Coordinates of C-alpha atoms in Angstrom, one line a residue:
X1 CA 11.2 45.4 -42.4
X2 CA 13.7 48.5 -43.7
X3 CA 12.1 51.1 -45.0
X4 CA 12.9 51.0 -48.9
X5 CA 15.9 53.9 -49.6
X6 CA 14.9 56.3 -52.8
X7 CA 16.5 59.4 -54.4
X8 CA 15.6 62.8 -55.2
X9 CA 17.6 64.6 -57.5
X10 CA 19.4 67.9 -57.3
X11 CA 21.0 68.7 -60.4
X12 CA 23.5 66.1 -60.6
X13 CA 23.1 65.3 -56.6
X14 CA 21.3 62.4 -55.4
X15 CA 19.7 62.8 -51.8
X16 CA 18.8 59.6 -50.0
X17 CA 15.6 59.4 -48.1
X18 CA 13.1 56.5 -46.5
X19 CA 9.3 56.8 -46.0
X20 CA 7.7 54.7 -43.0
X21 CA 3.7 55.4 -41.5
X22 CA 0.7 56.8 -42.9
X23 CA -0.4 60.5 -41.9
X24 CA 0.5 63.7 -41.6
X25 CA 4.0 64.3 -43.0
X26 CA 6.8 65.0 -41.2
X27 CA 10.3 65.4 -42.9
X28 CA 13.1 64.6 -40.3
X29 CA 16.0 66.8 -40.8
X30 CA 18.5 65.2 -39.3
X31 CA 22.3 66.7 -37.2
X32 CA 25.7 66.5 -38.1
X33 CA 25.8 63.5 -39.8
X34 CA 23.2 60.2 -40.7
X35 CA 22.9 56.8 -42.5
X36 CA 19.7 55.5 -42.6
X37 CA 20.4 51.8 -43.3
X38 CA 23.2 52.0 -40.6
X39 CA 21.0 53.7 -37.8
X40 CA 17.8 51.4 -38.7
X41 CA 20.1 48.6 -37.2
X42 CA 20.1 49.9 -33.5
X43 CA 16.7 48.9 -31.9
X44 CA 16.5 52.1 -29.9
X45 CA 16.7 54.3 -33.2
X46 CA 14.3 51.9 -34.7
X47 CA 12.0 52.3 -31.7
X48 CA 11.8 55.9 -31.8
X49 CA 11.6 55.9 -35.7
X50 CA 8.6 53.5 -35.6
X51 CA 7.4 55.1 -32.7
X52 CA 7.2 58.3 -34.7
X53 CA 5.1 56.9 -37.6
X54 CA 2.6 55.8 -35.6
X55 CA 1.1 59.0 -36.0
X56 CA 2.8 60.7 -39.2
X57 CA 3.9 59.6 -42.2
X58 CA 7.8 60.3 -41.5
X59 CA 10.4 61.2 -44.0
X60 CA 13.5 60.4 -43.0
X61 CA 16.7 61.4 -45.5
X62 CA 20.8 61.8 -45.4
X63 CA 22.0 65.0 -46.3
X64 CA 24.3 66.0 -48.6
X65 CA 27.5 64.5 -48.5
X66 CA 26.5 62.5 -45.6
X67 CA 25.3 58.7 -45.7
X68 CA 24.0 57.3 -48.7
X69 CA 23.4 60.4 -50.1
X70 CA 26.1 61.5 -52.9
X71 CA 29.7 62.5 -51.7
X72 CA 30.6 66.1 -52.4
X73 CA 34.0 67.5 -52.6
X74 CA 33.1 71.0 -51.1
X75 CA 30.6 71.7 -47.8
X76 CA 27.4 72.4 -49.3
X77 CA 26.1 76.0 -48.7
X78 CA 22.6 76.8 -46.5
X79 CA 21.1 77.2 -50.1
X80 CA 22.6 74.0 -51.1
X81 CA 20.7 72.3 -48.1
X82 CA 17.8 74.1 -48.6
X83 CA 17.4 72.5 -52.4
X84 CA 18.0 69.2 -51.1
X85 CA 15.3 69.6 -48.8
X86 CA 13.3 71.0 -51.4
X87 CA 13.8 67.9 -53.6
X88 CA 13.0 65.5 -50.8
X89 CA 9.6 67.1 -50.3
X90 CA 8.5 67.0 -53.8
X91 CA 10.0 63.6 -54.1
X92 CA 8.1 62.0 -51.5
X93 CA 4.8 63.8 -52.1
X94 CA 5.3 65.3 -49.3
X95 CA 2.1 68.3 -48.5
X96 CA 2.3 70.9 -46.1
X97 CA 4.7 68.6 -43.8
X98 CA 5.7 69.4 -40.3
X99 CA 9.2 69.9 -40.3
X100 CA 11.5 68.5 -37.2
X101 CA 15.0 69.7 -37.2
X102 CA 17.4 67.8 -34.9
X103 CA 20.2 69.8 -33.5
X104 CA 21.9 71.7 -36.6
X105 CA 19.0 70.1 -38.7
X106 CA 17.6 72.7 -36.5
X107 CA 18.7 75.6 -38.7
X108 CA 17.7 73.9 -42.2
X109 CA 14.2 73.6 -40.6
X110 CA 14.4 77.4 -39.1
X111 CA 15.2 78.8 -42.9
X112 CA 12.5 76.6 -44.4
X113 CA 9.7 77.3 -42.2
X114 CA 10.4 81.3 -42.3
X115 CA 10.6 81.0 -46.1
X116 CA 7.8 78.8 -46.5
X117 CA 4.9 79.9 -44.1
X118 CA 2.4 78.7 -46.5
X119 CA 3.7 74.8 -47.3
X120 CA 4.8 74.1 -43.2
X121 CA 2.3 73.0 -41.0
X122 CA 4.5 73.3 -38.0
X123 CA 8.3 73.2 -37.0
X124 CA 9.5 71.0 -34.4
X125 CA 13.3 71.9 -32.9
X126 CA 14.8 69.1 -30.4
X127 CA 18.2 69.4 -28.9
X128 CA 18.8 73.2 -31.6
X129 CA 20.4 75.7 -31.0
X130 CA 19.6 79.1 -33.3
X131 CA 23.3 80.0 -33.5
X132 CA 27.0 78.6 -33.1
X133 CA 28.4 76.6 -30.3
X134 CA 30.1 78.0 -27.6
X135 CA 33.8 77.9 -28.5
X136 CA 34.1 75.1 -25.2
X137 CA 31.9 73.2 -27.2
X138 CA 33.6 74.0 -30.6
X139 CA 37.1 72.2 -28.5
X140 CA 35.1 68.8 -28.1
X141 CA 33.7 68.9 -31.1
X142 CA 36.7 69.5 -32.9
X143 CA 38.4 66.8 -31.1
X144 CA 35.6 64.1 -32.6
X145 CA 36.7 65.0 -36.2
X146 CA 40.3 64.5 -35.2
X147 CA 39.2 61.1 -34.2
X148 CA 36.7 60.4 -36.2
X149 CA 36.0 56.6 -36.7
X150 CA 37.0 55.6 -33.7
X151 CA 33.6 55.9 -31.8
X152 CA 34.1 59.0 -29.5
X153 CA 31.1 60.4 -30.9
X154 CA 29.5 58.2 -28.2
X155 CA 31.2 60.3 -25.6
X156 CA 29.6 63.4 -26.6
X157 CA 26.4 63.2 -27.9
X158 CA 25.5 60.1 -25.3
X159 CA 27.1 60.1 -22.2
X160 CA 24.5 58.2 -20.6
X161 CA 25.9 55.1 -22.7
X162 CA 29.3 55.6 -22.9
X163 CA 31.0 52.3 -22.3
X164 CA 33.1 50.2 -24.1
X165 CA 30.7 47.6 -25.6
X166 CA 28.9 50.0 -27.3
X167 CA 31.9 51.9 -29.1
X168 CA 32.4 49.3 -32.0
X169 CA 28.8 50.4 -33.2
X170 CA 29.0 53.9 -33.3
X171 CA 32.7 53.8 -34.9
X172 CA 31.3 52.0 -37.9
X173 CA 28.7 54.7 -37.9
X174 CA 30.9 57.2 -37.9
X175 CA 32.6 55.6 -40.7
X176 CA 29.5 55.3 -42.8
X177 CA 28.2 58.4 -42.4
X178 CA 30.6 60.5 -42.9
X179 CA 34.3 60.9 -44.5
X180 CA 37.1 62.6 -41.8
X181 CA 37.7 65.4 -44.7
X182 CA 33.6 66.1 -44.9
X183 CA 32.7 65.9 -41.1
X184 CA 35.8 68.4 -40.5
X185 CA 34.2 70.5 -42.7
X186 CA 31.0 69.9 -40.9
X187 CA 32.2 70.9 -37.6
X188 CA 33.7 74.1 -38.7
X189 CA 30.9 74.7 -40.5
X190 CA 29.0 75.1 -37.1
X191 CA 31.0 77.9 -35.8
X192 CA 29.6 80.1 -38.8
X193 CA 26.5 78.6 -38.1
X194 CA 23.9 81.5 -37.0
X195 CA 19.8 81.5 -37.6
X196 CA 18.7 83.9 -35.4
X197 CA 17.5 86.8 -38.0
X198 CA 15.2 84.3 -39.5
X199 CA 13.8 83.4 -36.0
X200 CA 11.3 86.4 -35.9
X201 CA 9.9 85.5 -39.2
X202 CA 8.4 81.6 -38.8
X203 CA 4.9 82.6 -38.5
X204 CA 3.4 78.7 -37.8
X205 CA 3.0 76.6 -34.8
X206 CA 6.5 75.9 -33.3
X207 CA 7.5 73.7 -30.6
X208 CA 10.6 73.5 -28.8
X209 CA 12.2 70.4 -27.3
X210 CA 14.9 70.3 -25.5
X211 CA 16.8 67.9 -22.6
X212 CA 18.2 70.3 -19.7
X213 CA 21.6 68.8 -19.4
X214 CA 22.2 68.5 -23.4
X215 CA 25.5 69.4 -24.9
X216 CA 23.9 72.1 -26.3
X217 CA 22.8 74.7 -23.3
X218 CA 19.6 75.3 -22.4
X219 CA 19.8 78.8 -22.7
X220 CA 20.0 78.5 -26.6
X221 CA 16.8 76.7 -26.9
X222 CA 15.1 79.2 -24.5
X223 CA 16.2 81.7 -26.7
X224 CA 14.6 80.6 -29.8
X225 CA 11.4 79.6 -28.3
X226 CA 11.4 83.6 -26.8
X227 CA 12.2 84.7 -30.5
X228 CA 9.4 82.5 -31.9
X229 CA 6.6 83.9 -31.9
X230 CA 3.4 81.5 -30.0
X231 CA 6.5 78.9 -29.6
X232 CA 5.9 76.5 -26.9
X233 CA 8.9 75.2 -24.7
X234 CA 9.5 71.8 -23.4
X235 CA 11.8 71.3 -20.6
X236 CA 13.1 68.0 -20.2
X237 CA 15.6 65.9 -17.9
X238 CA 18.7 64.2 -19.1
X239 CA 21.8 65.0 -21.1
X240 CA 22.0 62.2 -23.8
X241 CA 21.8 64.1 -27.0
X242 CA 19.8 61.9 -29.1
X243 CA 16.4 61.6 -28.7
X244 CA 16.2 58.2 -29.0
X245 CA 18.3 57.7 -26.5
X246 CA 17.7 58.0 -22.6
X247 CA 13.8 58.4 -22.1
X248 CA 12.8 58.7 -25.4
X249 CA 9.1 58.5 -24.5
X250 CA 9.7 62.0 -23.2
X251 CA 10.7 63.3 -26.4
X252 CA 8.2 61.4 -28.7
X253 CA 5.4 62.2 -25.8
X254 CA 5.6 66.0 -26.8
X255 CA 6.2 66.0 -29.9
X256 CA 2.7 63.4 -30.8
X257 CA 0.8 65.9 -28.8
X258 CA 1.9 68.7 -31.1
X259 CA 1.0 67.2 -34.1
X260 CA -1.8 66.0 -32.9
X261 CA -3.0 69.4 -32.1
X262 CA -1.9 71.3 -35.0
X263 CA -3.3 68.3 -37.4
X264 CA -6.6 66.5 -35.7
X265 CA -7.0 64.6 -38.0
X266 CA -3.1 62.8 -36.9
X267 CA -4.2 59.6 -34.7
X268 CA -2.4 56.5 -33.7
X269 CA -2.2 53.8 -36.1
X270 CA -4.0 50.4 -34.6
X271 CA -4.4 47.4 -35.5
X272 CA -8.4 46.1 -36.0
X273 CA -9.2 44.0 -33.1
X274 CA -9.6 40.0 -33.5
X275 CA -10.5 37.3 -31.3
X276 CA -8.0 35.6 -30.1
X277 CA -7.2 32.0 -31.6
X278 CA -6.0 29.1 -29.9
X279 CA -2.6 28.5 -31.5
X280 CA -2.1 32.6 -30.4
X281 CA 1.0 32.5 -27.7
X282 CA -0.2 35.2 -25.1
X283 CA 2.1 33.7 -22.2
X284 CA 5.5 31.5 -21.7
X285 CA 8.8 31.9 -23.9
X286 CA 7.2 31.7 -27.3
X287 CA 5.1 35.1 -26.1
X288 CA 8.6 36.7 -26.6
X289 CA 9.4 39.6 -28.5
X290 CA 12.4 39.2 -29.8
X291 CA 13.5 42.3 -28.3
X292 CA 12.5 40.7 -25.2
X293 CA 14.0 37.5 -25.3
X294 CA 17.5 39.3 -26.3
X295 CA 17.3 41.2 -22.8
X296 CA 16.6 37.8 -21.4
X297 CA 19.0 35.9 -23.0
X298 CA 21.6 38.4 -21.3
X299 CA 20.3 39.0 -18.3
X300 CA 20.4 35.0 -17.7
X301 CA 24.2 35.2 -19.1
X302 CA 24.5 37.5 -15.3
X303 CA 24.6 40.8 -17.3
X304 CA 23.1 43.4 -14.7
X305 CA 20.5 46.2 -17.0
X306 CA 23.2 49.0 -17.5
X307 CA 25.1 46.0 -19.2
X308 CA 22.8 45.0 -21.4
X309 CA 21.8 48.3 -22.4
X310 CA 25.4 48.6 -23.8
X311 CA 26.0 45.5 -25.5
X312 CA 22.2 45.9 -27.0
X313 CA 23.2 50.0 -27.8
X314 CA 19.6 50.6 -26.3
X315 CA 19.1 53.2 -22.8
X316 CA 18.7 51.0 -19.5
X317 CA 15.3 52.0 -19.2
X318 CA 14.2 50.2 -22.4
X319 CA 15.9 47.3 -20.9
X320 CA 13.8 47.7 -17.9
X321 CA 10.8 48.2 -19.7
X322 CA 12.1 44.6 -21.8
X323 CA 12.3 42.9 -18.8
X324 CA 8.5 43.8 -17.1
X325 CA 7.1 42.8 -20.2
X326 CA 8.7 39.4 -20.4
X327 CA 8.2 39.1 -16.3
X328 CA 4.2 39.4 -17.2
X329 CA 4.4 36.9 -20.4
X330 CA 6.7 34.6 -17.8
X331 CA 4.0 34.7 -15.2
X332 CA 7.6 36.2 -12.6
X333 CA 8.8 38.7 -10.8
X334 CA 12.2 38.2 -10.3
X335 CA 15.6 38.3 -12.2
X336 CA 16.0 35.1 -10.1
X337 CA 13.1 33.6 -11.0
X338 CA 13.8 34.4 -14.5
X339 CA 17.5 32.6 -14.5
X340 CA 16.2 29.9 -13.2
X341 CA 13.2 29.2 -15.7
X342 CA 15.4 29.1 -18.3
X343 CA 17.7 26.5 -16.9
X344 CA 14.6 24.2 -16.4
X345 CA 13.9 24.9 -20.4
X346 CA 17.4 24.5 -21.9

């Protein structure tokens, strides 16, 4: 089920927000631009979301302007943001939360955390850069908000799925999530954008996260981790730039470690162990997630993985990982094998 969708209040400003998992908190500041009813449709975002309050409670909210947050005529200011993420804390009864700032989240959760020493337990950067773009990466960015609601965010932030099935999606994502006039404003926004003076002053545990082939360089998130001080760097492959994208268990890996670490008392939530009953399906079709039997319902349509990853908007390796599970419940090994016991059950 959806997480339910509250407000906090800022003045006259209402700030969206979701709560999902039991905990230690952990507020997600999220990029450019978010809707969390939109995003909680695409099974890889609702993987790594669930995946992530297994071990925290996660806090999940639409910034200002953005979402299903309140509209705002004018780009809201760094203190304007900081407010917001103020009243989403208090709101959710948030207490000492870890903060994790995704790419120019990244410099909401910087400001914070060297403010705040006392109420962060740690800060958590993935795909951040401390200051502005390069002005190459300014061009293609700037061309997105000339084409805004078309899907060519797709292109940019996830190459690794950038195919035509999948663009439908993301436009109406786009469209949600943000106006053209507000993610203009957005993007300019960015080449102003510079944290770096507050990146000698966050005096709790950081970690760094960051894919080597991002949009955003490597370099940059080097940088910050130097200027940290006990930061730890994590260096991984691929270039798609959300984390729930690509091999997302290599971002989620890291970051349950960390919070693990810095909070002991943060384990996996499990269910309690029962015998199992007799009407329990534990093999055949009816074993079937429905995430399963999706991928297997396409792949028997002749869809090879890569495909279904598109049409599904989830990374081919998910797919893979789909398809083993429902091999094992199928008692197969084959795409073959597969095709043809579903001709023999329809």
């Amino acid at each position: 089920m959806e997480p339910e969708t509250a407000y906090a209040r800022v003045g006259g400003v209402r700030i969206a927000y979701q709560v999902l998992g039991a905990g230690p908190d952990l507020v997600w500041i999220p990029g450019l631009t978010s809707h969390l009813e939109i995003q909680w449709r695409d099974p890889a975002y609702r993987r790594f979301v669930r995946a992530l309050s297994s071990f925290c409670r996660l806090v999940r909210f639409d910034k200002r302007g953005t979402g299903l947050s309140d509209p705002v005529s004018d780009l809201p200011t760094m203190q304007q943001r900081l407010a917001d993420l103020e009243a989403v804390i208090s709101s959710a009864g948030c207490r000492r939360p870890f903060l994790l700032g995704y790419s120019d989240g990244g410099h909401i959760a910087i400001r914070w955390a060297a403010a705040h020493p006392r109420r962060v337990r740690g800060l958590i950067l993935y795909g951040c850069s401390p200051r502005n773009p390069p002005d190459w990466a300014m061009k293609q960015l700037r061309a997105v908000a000339r084409n805004w609601g078309r899907g060519v965010l797709l292109e940019l932030f996830a190459p690794t799925l950038a195919g035509g099935l999948a663009r439908p999606d993301i436009a109406a994502f786009e469209r949600a999530s943000a106006s053209p006039g507000m993610i203009k404003a957005l993007v300019e926004s960015l080449a102003a954008s510079d944290v770096r003076s507050s990146l000698g002053e966050i005096a709790v545990p950081t970690l760094v996260v960051h894919r080597r082939d991002d949009l955003i360089p490597l370099s940059h998130a080097k940088a910050a981790a130097k200027a940290i001080r006990g930061a730890r760097l994590v260096e991984l492959e691929g270039s798609d730039h959300l984390p729930w994208l690509g091999n997302a268990d290599s971002v989620l890996t890291p970051i349950a470690r960390f919070v693990r670490e810095v909070s002991p008392d943060a384990t996996p939530r499990t269910a309690p162990a029962r015998k199992p009953r007799a009407r329990d399906a534990v093999v055949g079709w009816a074993a079937l997630t429905d995430a399963e039997r999706r991928v297997a319902d396409l792949v028997c349509q002749g869809l090879q993985n890569r495909e279904v990853a598109e049409r599904l908007f989830v990374s081919p390796y998910t797919v893979e990982t789909h398809l083993k599970h429902a091999y094992t419940k199928l008692g197969i090994g084959s795409r073959a094998q597969l095709v043809a016991l579903a001709a023999r059950n329809t």
